[in-house]
mmCIF file of C-alpha atoms in Angstrom:
data_model
loop_
_atom_site.group_PDB
_atom_site.id
_atom_site.type_symbol
_atom_site.label_atom_id
_atom_site.label_comp_id
_atom_site.label_asym_id
_atom_site.label_seq_id
_atom_site.Cartn_x
_atom_site.Cartn_y
_atom_site.Cartn_z
ATOM 1 C CA MET A 26 31.248 -40.264 -21.438
ATOM 2 C CA ASN A 27 34.116 -38.968 -19.277
ATOM 3 C CA THR A 28 36.695 -39.713 -21.987
ATOM 4 C CA ALA A 29 34.713 -37.795 -24.595
ATOM 5 C CA HIS A 30 34.299 -34.750 -22.415
ATOM 6 C CA ARG A 31 37.967 -34.778 -21.390
ATOM 7 C CA SER A 32 38.989 -34.944 -25.061
ATOM 8 C CA LEU A 33 36.750 -32.023 -25.905
ATOM 9 C CA CYS A 34 38.066 -29.934 -23.006
ATOM 10 C CA LEU A 35 41.631 -30.594 -24.175
ATOM 11 C CA LEU A 36 40.688 -29.524 -27.695
ATOM 12 C CA LEU A 37 39.182 -26.297 -26.412
ATOM 13 C CA LEU A 38 42.323 -25.631 -24.388
ATOM 14 C CA ILE A 39 44.628 -26.351 -27.347
ATOM 15 C CA THR A 40 42.576 -24.172 -29.696
ATOM 16 C CA GLY A 41 42.574 -21.330 -27.186
ATOM 17 C CA CYS A 42 46.325 -21.620 -26.628
ATOM 18 C CA GLY A 43 46.880 -21.354 -30.366
ATOM 19 C CA ALA A 44 45.774 -17.735 -30.254
ATOM 20 C CA LEU A 45 48.753 -16.937 -28.016
ATOM 21 C CA PHE A 46 51.298 -17.905 -30.681
ATOM 22 C CA PRO A 47 52.182 -15.622 -33.604
ATOM 23 C CA PRO A 48 51.341 -16.933 -37.123
ATOM 24 C CA GLN A 49 53.909 -19.414 -38.416
ATOM 25 C CA SER A 50 54.395 -21.294 -41.653
ATOM 26 C CA ALA A 51 52.144 -24.350 -41.955
ATOM 27 C CA PRO A 52 53.436 -27.913 -42.372
ATOM 28 C CA LYS A 53 53.683 -29.411 -45.868
ATOM 29 C CA VAL A 54 50.428 -31.366 -45.606
ATOM 30 C CA THR A 55 48.021 -29.575 -43.304
ATOM 31 C CA PHE A 56 44.356 -29.388 -42.452
ATOM 32 C CA ALA A 57 44.280 -25.749 -43.603
ATOM 33 C CA ALA A 58 45.858 -26.623 -46.965
ATOM 34 C CA ALA A 59 43.232 -29.278 -47.596
ATOM 35 C CA GLN A 60 40.491 -26.830 -46.683
ATOM 36 C CA ARG A 61 41.885 -24.186 -49.029
ATOM 37 C CA ARG A 62 41.996 -26.694 -51.897
ATOM 38 C CA GLU A 63 38.264 -27.205 -51.430
ATOM 39 C CA ASN A 64 37.665 -23.432 -51.199
ATOM 40 C CA LYS A 65 36.544 -23.744 -47.572
ATOM 41 C CA LEU A 66 39.266 -21.567 -46.070
ATOM 42 C CA PRO A 67 40.543 -18.204 -47.397
ATOM 43 C CA ASN A 68 44.099 -18.181 -48.730
ATOM 44 C CA ASN A 69 45.097 -15.442 -46.277
ATOM 45 C CA HIS A 70 43.803 -17.399 -43.261
ATOM 46 C CA GLN A 71 46.964 -18.653 -41.540
ATOM 47 C CA LEU A 72 46.873 -21.240 -38.765
ATOM 48 C CA THR A 73 49.595 -21.923 -36.239
ATOM 49 C CA PRO A 74 50.949 -25.476 -35.935
ATOM 50 C CA VAL A 75 49.140 -25.825 -32.617
ATOM 51 C CA GLN A 76 45.841 -24.849 -34.223
ATOM 52 C CA GLU A 77 46.532 -27.283 -37.073
ATOM 53 C CA GLU A 78 47.079 -30.103 -34.588
ATOM 54 C CA ALA A 79 43.912 -29.177 -32.700
ATOM 55 C CA LEU A 80 41.831 -29.232 -35.889
ATOM 56 C CA VAL A 81 43.244 -32.610 -36.949
ATOM 57 C CA THR A 82 42.357 -34.024 -33.526
ATOM 58 C CA LEU A 83 38.928 -32.395 -33.729
ATOM 59 C CA ASN A 84 38.415 -33.990 -37.136
ATOM 60 C CA GLU A 85 39.251 -37.412 -35.702
ATOM 61 C CA LEU A 86 36.915 -36.902 -32.768
ATOM 62 C CA ALA A 87 34.094 -35.908 -35.124
ATOM 63 C CA GLY A 88 34.370 -39.323 -36.761
ATOM 64 C CA ARG A 89 34.154 -41.147 -33.446
ATOM 65 C CA VAL A 90 31.233 -39.272 -31.912
ATOM 66 C CA LYS A 91 28.643 -41.429 -33.690
ATOM 67 C CA ASN A 92 29.822 -44.388 -31.605
ATOM 68 C CA PHE A 93 28.955 -42.706 -28.309
ATOM 69 C CA ARG A 94 26.188 -44.714 -26.673
ATOM 70 C CA GLN A 95 24.499 -42.007 -24.626
ATOM 71 C CA ASP A 96 22.310 -39.790 -26.795
ATOM 72 C CA GLU A 97 22.776 -36.601 -24.784
ATOM 73 C CA VAL A 98 26.574 -36.964 -24.725
ATOM 74 C CA ARG A 99 26.728 -37.705 -28.452
ATOM 75 C CA ILE A 100 24.505 -34.764 -29.436
ATOM 76 C CA SER A 101 26.209 -32.304 -27.067
ATOM 77 C CA THR A 102 29.654 -33.286 -28.347
ATOM 78 C CA HIS A 103 28.457 -33.064 -31.957
ATOM 79 C CA ALA A 104 27.206 -29.552 -31.276
ATOM 80 C CA LEU A 105 30.446 -28.372 -29.664
ATOM 81 C CA ILE A 106 32.502 -29.819 -32.513
ATOM 82 C CA ALA A 107 30.302 -28.003 -35.041
ATOM 83 C CA ASP A 108 30.744 -24.797 -33.066
ATOM 84 C CA LEU A 109 34.541 -25.136 -33.202
ATOM 85 C CA PHE A 110 34.522 -26.074 -36.892
ATOM 86 C CA TRP A 111 32.427 -23.091 -37.995
ATOM 87 C CA GLY A 112 35.314 -20.729 -38.775
ATOM 88 C CA TYR A 113 37.245 -23.362 -40.719
ATOM 89 C CA ASP A 114 34.620 -25.451 -42.528
ATOM 90 C CA GLU A 115 31.239 -23.743 -42.369
ATOM 91 C CA ASN A 116 29.455 -26.245 -44.611
ATOM 92 C CA ARG A 117 30.517 -29.155 -42.454
ATOM 93 C CA ALA A 118 29.609 -27.253 -39.298
ATOM 94 C CA ARG A 119 26.126 -26.604 -40.686
ATOM 95 C CA ARG A 120 25.726 -30.261 -41.544
ATOM 96 C CA LEU A 121 26.814 -31.337 -38.066
ATOM 97 C CA PHE A 122 24.425 -28.859 -36.437
ATOM 98 C CA LYS A 123 21.501 -30.068 -38.562
ATOM 99 C CA GLU A 124 22.283 -33.733 -37.917
ATOM 100 C CA ALA A 125 22.522 -33.098 -34.172
ATOM 101 C CA PHE A 126 19.257 -31.161 -34.144
ATOM 102 C CA ARG A 127 17.381 -33.862 -36.062
ATOM 103 C CA SER A 128 18.745 -36.616 -33.828
ATOM 104 C CA VAL A 129 17.255 -34.941 -30.738
ATOM 105 C CA GLU A 130 13.889 -36.383 -31.810
ATOM 106 C CA ARG A 131 15.219 -39.854 -30.962
ATOM 107 C CA VAL A 132 16.135 -38.912 -27.388
ATOM 108 C CA ARG A 133 13.867 -40.505 -24.814
ATOM 109 C CA GLU A 134 11.896 -37.960 -22.806
ATOM 110 C CA GLY A 135 11.493 -40.086 -19.707
ATOM 111 C CA GLU A 136 9.209 -38.895 -16.943
ATOM 112 C CA ASN A 137 7.780 -35.385 -16.718
ATOM 113 C CA PRO A 138 10.026 -32.940 -14.865
ATOM 114 C CA MET A 139 9.080 -32.412 -11.229
ATOM 115 C CA PHE A 140 8.618 -28.694 -11.829
ATOM 116 C CA SER A 141 7.123 -27.119 -14.945
ATOM 117 C CA LEU A 142 10.104 -24.729 -15.086
ATOM 118 C CA SER A 143 12.455 -27.680 -15.657
ATOM 119 C CA ASP A 144 13.373 -28.522 -19.231
ATOM 120 C CA SER A 145 12.847 -31.986 -20.654
ATOM 121 C CA PRO A 146 15.953 -33.685 -22.138
ATOM 122 C CA ARG A 147 14.857 -32.783 -25.687
ATOM 123 C CA THR A 148 14.165 -29.162 -24.824
ATOM 124 C CA ARG A 149 17.479 -28.877 -23.002
ATOM 125 C CA LEU A 150 19.413 -30.243 -25.991
ATOM 126 C CA ARG A 151 17.533 -28.175 -28.570
ATOM 127 C CA SER A 152 17.997 -25.064 -26.467
ATOM 128 C CA MET A 153 21.754 -25.637 -26.277
ATOM 129 C CA LEU A 154 21.966 -26.261 -30.034
ATOM 130 C CA LEU A 155 19.901 -23.191 -30.940
ATOM 131 C CA ARG A 156 21.995 -20.942 -28.702
ATOM 132 C CA LEU A 157 25.185 -22.087 -30.428
ATOM 133 C CA ILE A 158 23.694 -21.852 -33.917
ATOM 134 C CA THR A 159 22.203 -18.382 -33.332
ATOM 135 C CA GLY A 160 25.693 -17.089 -32.563
ATOM 136 C CA HIS A 161 26.758 -18.083 -36.085
ATOM 137 C CA ASP A 162 23.618 -17.903 -38.240
ATOM 138 C CA PRO A 163 20.269 -16.712 -36.777
ATOM 139 C CA ARG A 164 18.462 -17.695 -40.000
ATOM 140 C CA LEU A 165 19.562 -21.299 -39.643
ATOM 141 C CA ALA A 166 18.446 -21.256 -36.001
ATOM 142 C CA GLU A 167 14.964 -20.042 -36.988
ATOM 143 C CA GLU A 168 14.776 -22.604 -39.785
ATOM 144 C CA LEU A 169 15.480 -25.408 -37.311
ATOM 145 C CA LEU A 170 13.127 -23.861 -34.767
ATOM 146 C CA LYS A 171 10.253 -24.098 -37.263
ATOM 147 C CA SER A 172 10.876 -27.827 -37.614
ATOM 148 C CA VAL A 173 9.891 -28.388 -33.964
ATOM 149 C CA SER A 174 6.303 -29.570 -33.599
ATOM 150 C CA GLU A 175 3.873 -27.124 -31.992
ATOM 151 C CA ARG A 176 1.629 -29.928 -30.751
ATOM 152 C CA PRO A 177 1.711 -30.591 -26.991
ATOM 153 C CA VAL A 178 3.316 -33.802 -25.847
ATOM 154 C CA LYS A 179 0.743 -36.300 -24.556
ATOM 155 C CA THR A 180 1.477 -37.420 -21.019
ATOM 156 C CA ALA A 181 -0.208 -39.556 -18.395
ATOM 157 C CA ASP A 182 0.065 -36.758 -15.827
ATOM 158 C CA THR A 183 -3.215 -34.844 -16.118
ATOM 159 C CA ASN A 184 -2.053 -32.296 -13.532
ATOM 160 C CA PHE A 185 0.936 -31.252 -15.622
ATOM 161 C CA ASP A 186 0.630 -27.662 -16.879
ATOM 162 C CA LYS A 187 -0.351 -28.121 -20.540
ATOM 163 C CA ARG A 188 1.076 -24.722 -21.518
ATOM 164 C CA ASN A 189 4.591 -25.899 -20.759
ATOM 165 C CA GLN A 190 4.260 -28.930 -23.050
ATOM 166 C CA GLY A 191 4.494 -26.775 -26.184
ATOM 167 C CA GLU A 192 8.233 -26.862 -26.873
ATOM 168 C CA ARG A 193 8.496 -24.367 -29.733
ATOM 169 C CA PRO A 194 7.288 -21.296 -27.756
ATOM 170 C CA LYS A 195 9.880 -21.940 -25.058
ATOM 171 C CA LEU A 196 12.646 -22.408 -27.647
ATOM 172 C CA SER A 197 11.557 -19.190 -29.399
ATOM 173 C CA LEU A 198 12.277 -17.324 -26.179
ATOM 174 C CA ARG A 199 15.731 -18.914 -25.902
ATOM 175 C CA VAL A 200 16.636 -17.823 -29.447
ATOM 176 C CA ALA A 201 15.254 -14.343 -28.713
ATOM 177 C CA GLN A 202 17.555 -14.033 -25.708
ATOM 178 C CA GLU A 203 20.555 -14.623 -27.968
ATOM 179 C CA LEU A 204 19.361 -12.070 -30.550
ATOM 180 C CA ILE A 205 18.512 -9.193 -28.190
ATOM 181 C CA PRO A 206 22.033 -7.637 -28.182
ATOM 182 C CA SER A 207 22.358 -7.640 -31.992
ATOM 183 C CA ASP A 208 18.790 -7.519 -33.352
ATOM 184 C CA PRO A 209 16.225 -6.488 -30.702
ATOM 185 C CA ARG A 210 13.363 -6.111 -33.208
ATOM 186 C CA ARG A 211 13.797 -9.627 -34.553
ATOM 187 C CA ALA A 212 14.059 -10.797 -30.957
ATOM 188 C CA ALA A 213 10.745 -9.064 -30.203
ATOM 189 C CA GLU A 214 9.066 -11.059 -33.002
ATOM 190 C CA LEU A 215 10.408 -14.292 -31.548
ATOM 191 C CA ILE A 216 9.212 -13.300 -28.075
ATOM 192 C CA ARG A 217 5.690 -12.933 -29.479
ATOM 193 C CA GLN A 218 6.004 -16.455 -30.872
ATOM 194 C CA GLY A 219 6.776 -17.523 -27.312
ATOM 195 C CA PHE A 220 3.414 -16.347 -25.958
ATOM 196 C CA GLY A 221 2.153 -19.910 -26.295
ATOM 197 C CA ALA A 222 4.178 -20.863 -23.212
ATOM 198 C CA GLY A 223 2.033 -18.518 -21.136
ATOM 199 C CA LEU A 224 3.287 -15.901 -18.704
ATOM 200 C CA SER A 225 6.333 -17.988 -17.807
ATOM 201 C CA MET A 226 9.557 -17.104 -16.053
ATOM 202 C CA ASP A 227 11.285 -17.558 -19.431
ATOM 203 C CA LEU A 228 9.051 -14.850 -20.930
ATOM 204 C CA VAL A 229 9.580 -12.473 -18.024
ATOM 205 C CA VAL A 230 13.365 -12.877 -18.028
ATOM 206 C CA THR A 231 13.501 -12.394 -21.813
ATOM 207 C CA LEU A 232 11.371 -9.241 -21.584
ATOM 208 C CA GLN A 233 13.647 -7.909 -18.865
ATOM 209 C CA ALA A 234 16.655 -8.441 -21.127
ATOM 210 C CA LEU A 235 14.854 -6.669 -23.978
ATOM 211 C CA ARG A 236 13.955 -3.789 -21.653
ATOM 212 C CA GLN A 237 17.640 -3.223 -20.905
ATOM 213 C CA LYS A 238 18.248 -2.895 -24.658
ATOM 214 C CA ASP A 239 15.053 -1.039 -25.711
ATOM 215 C CA SER A 240 12.555 -0.200 -22.970
ATOM 216 C CA ARG A 241 9.889 1.114 -25.369
ATOM 217 C CA LEU A 242 10.017 -2.033 -27.497
ATOM 218 C CA ALA A 243 9.806 -4.219 -24.381
ATOM 219 C CA ALA A 244 6.757 -2.283 -23.181
ATOM 220 C CA ASP A 245 5.042 -2.813 -26.557
ATOM 221 C CA VAL A 246 5.691 -6.568 -26.426
ATOM 222 C CA LEU A 247 4.479 -6.814 -22.824
ATOM 223 C CA ARG A 248 1.303 -4.877 -23.713
ATOM 224 C CA ARG A 249 0.533 -7.446 -26.417
ATOM 225 C CA ALA A 250 1.346 -10.318 -24.058
ATOM 226 C CA LEU A 251 -1.113 -9.045 -21.446
ATOM 227 C CA VAL A 252 -3.861 -9.109 -24.089
ATOM 228 C CA GLU A 253 -2.977 -12.319 -25.928
ATOM 229 C CA VAL A 254 -1.632 -14.593 -23.185
ATOM 230 C CA GLU A 255 -4.200 -16.610 -21.272
ATOM 231 C CA VAL A 256 -4.117 -16.507 -17.497
ATOM 232 C CA ASN A 257 -2.815 -19.733 -16.007
ATOM 233 C CA ARG A 258 -5.947 -21.496 -14.756
ATOM 234 C CA ASP A 259 -3.920 -23.707 -12.422
ATOM 235 C CA SER A 260 -2.246 -20.757 -10.704
ATOM 236 C CA PRO A 261 -3.832 -17.371 -11.540
ATOM 237 C CA PHE A 262 -2.005 -15.510 -8.805
ATOM 238 C CA GLY A 263 1.241 -17.139 -9.866
ATOM 239 C CA ASP A 264 0.985 -15.039 -13.035
ATOM 240 C CA LEU A 265 0.548 -11.920 -10.901
ATOM 241 C CA MET A 266 3.682 -12.817 -8.960
ATOM 242 C CA LEU A 267 5.587 -13.090 -12.246
ATOM 243 C CA LEU A 268 4.330 -9.648 -13.293
ATOM 244 C CA GLY A 269 5.410 -8.280 -9.953
ATOM 245 C CA PHE A 270 8.855 -9.779 -10.468
ATOM 246 C CA TYR A 271 9.123 -8.081 -13.875
ATOM 247 C CA PHE A 272 8.170 -4.627 -12.608
ATOM 248 C CA ASN A 273 10.161 -4.910 -9.389
ATOM 249 C CA GLN A 274 13.409 -5.158 -11.344
ATOM 250 C CA ASP A 275 14.844 -1.935 -12.720
ATOM 251 C CA GLU A 276 16.395 -1.726 -16.207
ATOM 252 C CA ASP A 277 19.788 -2.727 -14.825
ATOM 253 C CA GLY A 278 18.335 -5.945 -13.415
ATOM 254 C CA ALA A 279 18.484 -4.870 -9.768
ATOM 255 C CA ALA A 280 15.548 -5.060 -7.379
ATOM 256 C CA GLY A 281 13.644 -1.789 -7.446
ATOM 257 C CA GLY A 282 12.102 -1.804 -4.004
ATOM 258 C CA GLY A 283 14.851 -0.265 -1.932
ATOM 259 C CA GLN A 284 14.792 3.368 -3.089
ATOM 260 C CA ASP A 285 13.390 6.277 -1.141
ATOM 261 C CA LYS A 286 9.640 6.545 -1.659
ATOM 262 C CA ASP A 287 9.869 10.199 -2.768
ATOM 263 C CA THR A 288 12.495 9.468 -5.457
ATOM 264 C CA GLN A 289 11.407 6.001 -6.584
ATOM 265 C CA PRO A 290 9.838 6.044 -10.092
ATOM 266 C CA ASP A 291 6.404 4.575 -10.740
ATOM 267 C CA LEU A 292 6.581 0.791 -10.491
ATOM 268 C CA ILE A 293 4.377 0.388 -13.580
ATOM 269 C CA PRO A 294 4.680 2.875 -16.486
ATOM 270 C CA PRO A 295 1.426 4.837 -16.974
ATOM 271 C CA ASP A 296 0.704 3.362 -20.430
ATOM 272 C CA LEU A 297 0.885 -0.181 -19.003
ATOM 273 C CA ILE A 298 -1.360 0.360 -15.979
ATOM 274 C CA GLU A 299 -4.630 -0.420 -17.767
ATOM 275 C CA PRO A 300 -3.495 -3.667 -19.488
ATOM 276 C CA VAL A 301 -1.860 -4.829 -16.237
ATOM 277 C CA LEU A 302 -5.055 -4.197 -14.250
ATOM 278 C CA ASN A 303 -7.192 -5.894 -16.907
ATOM 279 C CA PHE A 304 -4.937 -8.963 -16.779
ATOM 280 C CA ALA A 305 -4.995 -8.887 -12.977
ATOM 281 C CA PHE A 306 -8.792 -8.646 -12.982
ATOM 282 C CA LYS A 307 -9.052 -11.842 -15.053
ATOM 283 C CA ALA A 308 -6.628 -13.570 -12.690
ATOM 284 C CA ILE A 309 -8.635 -12.462 -9.641
ATOM 285 C CA LEU A 310 -11.887 -13.733 -11.147
ATOM 286 C CA LEU A 311 -10.296 -17.108 -11.885
ATOM 287 C CA GLN A 312 -8.829 -17.344 -8.394
ATOM 288 C CA ASP A 313 -12.187 -16.390 -6.857
ATOM 289 C CA GLN A 314 -13.945 -19.090 -8.874
ATOM 290 C CA GLN A 315 -11.385 -21.664 -7.798
ATOM 291 C CA ASP A 316 -11.848 -20.673 -4.156
ATOM 292 C CA ARG A 317 -15.616 -21.025 -4.489
ATOM 293 C CA ASP A 318 -15.314 -24.424 -6.152
ATOM 294 C CA ALA A 319 -12.949 -25.662 -3.454
ATOM 295 C CA ALA A 320 -14.875 -24.169 -0.515
ATOM 296 C CA GLY A 321 -16.176 -26.539 2.116
ATOM 297 C CA PRO A 322 -15.351 -28.045 5.482
ATOM 298 C CA GLN A 323 -12.517 -30.142 4.021
ATOM 299 C CA ARG A 324 -10.736 -27.196 2.408
ATOM 300 C CA LYS A 325 -7.511 -26.213 4.093
ATOM 301 C CA ARG A 326 -5.221 -23.413 2.969
ATOM 302 C CA MET A 327 -2.069 -22.060 4.569
ATOM 303 C CA VAL A 328 -2.448 -18.605 6.081
ATOM 304 C CA MET A 329 0.761 -17.585 4.304
ATOM 305 C CA PHE A 330 -0.937 -17.972 0.909
ATOM 306 C CA ASP A 331 -3.792 -15.718 1.997
ATOM 307 C CA MET A 332 -1.268 -13.099 3.148
ATOM 308 C CA ILE A 333 0.577 -13.274 -0.201
ATOM 309 C CA ASP A 334 -2.694 -12.875 -2.123
ATOM 310 C CA GLN A 335 -3.720 -9.958 0.081
ATOM 311 C CA GLY A 336 -0.332 -8.293 -0.458
ATOM 312 C CA MET A 337 -0.605 -8.558 -4.241
ATOM 313 C CA LEU A 338 -4.108 -7.060 -4.223
ATOM 314 C CA ALA A 339 -2.932 -4.210 -2.015
ATOM 315 C CA ALA A 340 -0.070 -3.506 -4.424
ATOM 316 C CA LEU A 341 -2.468 -3.422 -7.370
ATOM 317 C CA LEU A 342 -4.705 -0.944 -5.547
#
C-alpha cells in the first residue's frame, strides 16, 4: 500500500516537473513515438525526456496495479493512473476508468457508517472516480452513473436512514458539483436526480454552489425540491435546520447573520417563502405527531432541543 502510493506521488512530481523544461527532441524509441504510430498522440505533441520517463514508469505501474491486494488501494491507483494517461492515450484511460468503476461492485461494504452523512467504501470510491471522469468527459461520467443501482442496500440496522441507502442520488449530486462551473443547467438536472437522497447536506451544499453561479436557477431547483422531497420522518426538524443553513449563507458562502438589521436583505427570497413555509408545516406536523406518540412518564428530552425547536419556529414566524 505505502509503496504504491509513494510510486504514484513520485510520478506526479516527475510529470509536474516536466512542465518546467522547454520542449526537447525525443529519444529514438519513445513512449510518444509509439503512441503516434497508433494515432493516439498528435504529431505536434512534443514531450520532454522527463515526461517520457514518467510515462514509461506510469505504464509499468499500470501493469502492476492488478496485483495490489487491497481493493480500495488498487481502484484508487487505477483511477489516478487513468487520470494521468488521459492526455496521452485517451482510449486506454477510458478503459482503465471503466474497469475501475466496475470493480467497485466487488468492494466489501462492511458495517453501516456511524453517521448517515458518512460515505460507504463503495460510495467513496465511486465519488472519487466520477469526479475525475467528469473533469475529462461528463458524458462518460453520466453513463457510468446510470449503471449504479437505484435500489436501497438491505441492512440489518432498521434504524438506519433508508434515504441515505440510495447511492445514485448522492453520486448525482457529486457529479453536479463538478459540472456547476462549466454547465450549470446540466448540473441542475443532475441535482434534481439527487432528490432521492432527501434534504441532505450534500443537496444543500450543491445548491449553494449553484446559487453562486446562477441564483435564479438555484431558486428554481430548490422550489422543486421543497415540493418533491419528502420530509425526513426520523428527524423532521433536522430538515428545517438544513434549510436554515442554506438561507443563512450568502451567495459568497459567508454566514449572513452578522449584517446590520436595517441593511440585511430578506433571509428568504419572496418567491420562496410559500414553498418554504409549506415544507416547514409538514415538518412541524410530523414532529408534533412524533412527540404525541412518544409522550408519557418515561419520555425524557433535553431542554436544549426544545430551545432549538422554539428558535426555528420563531424564525419561521
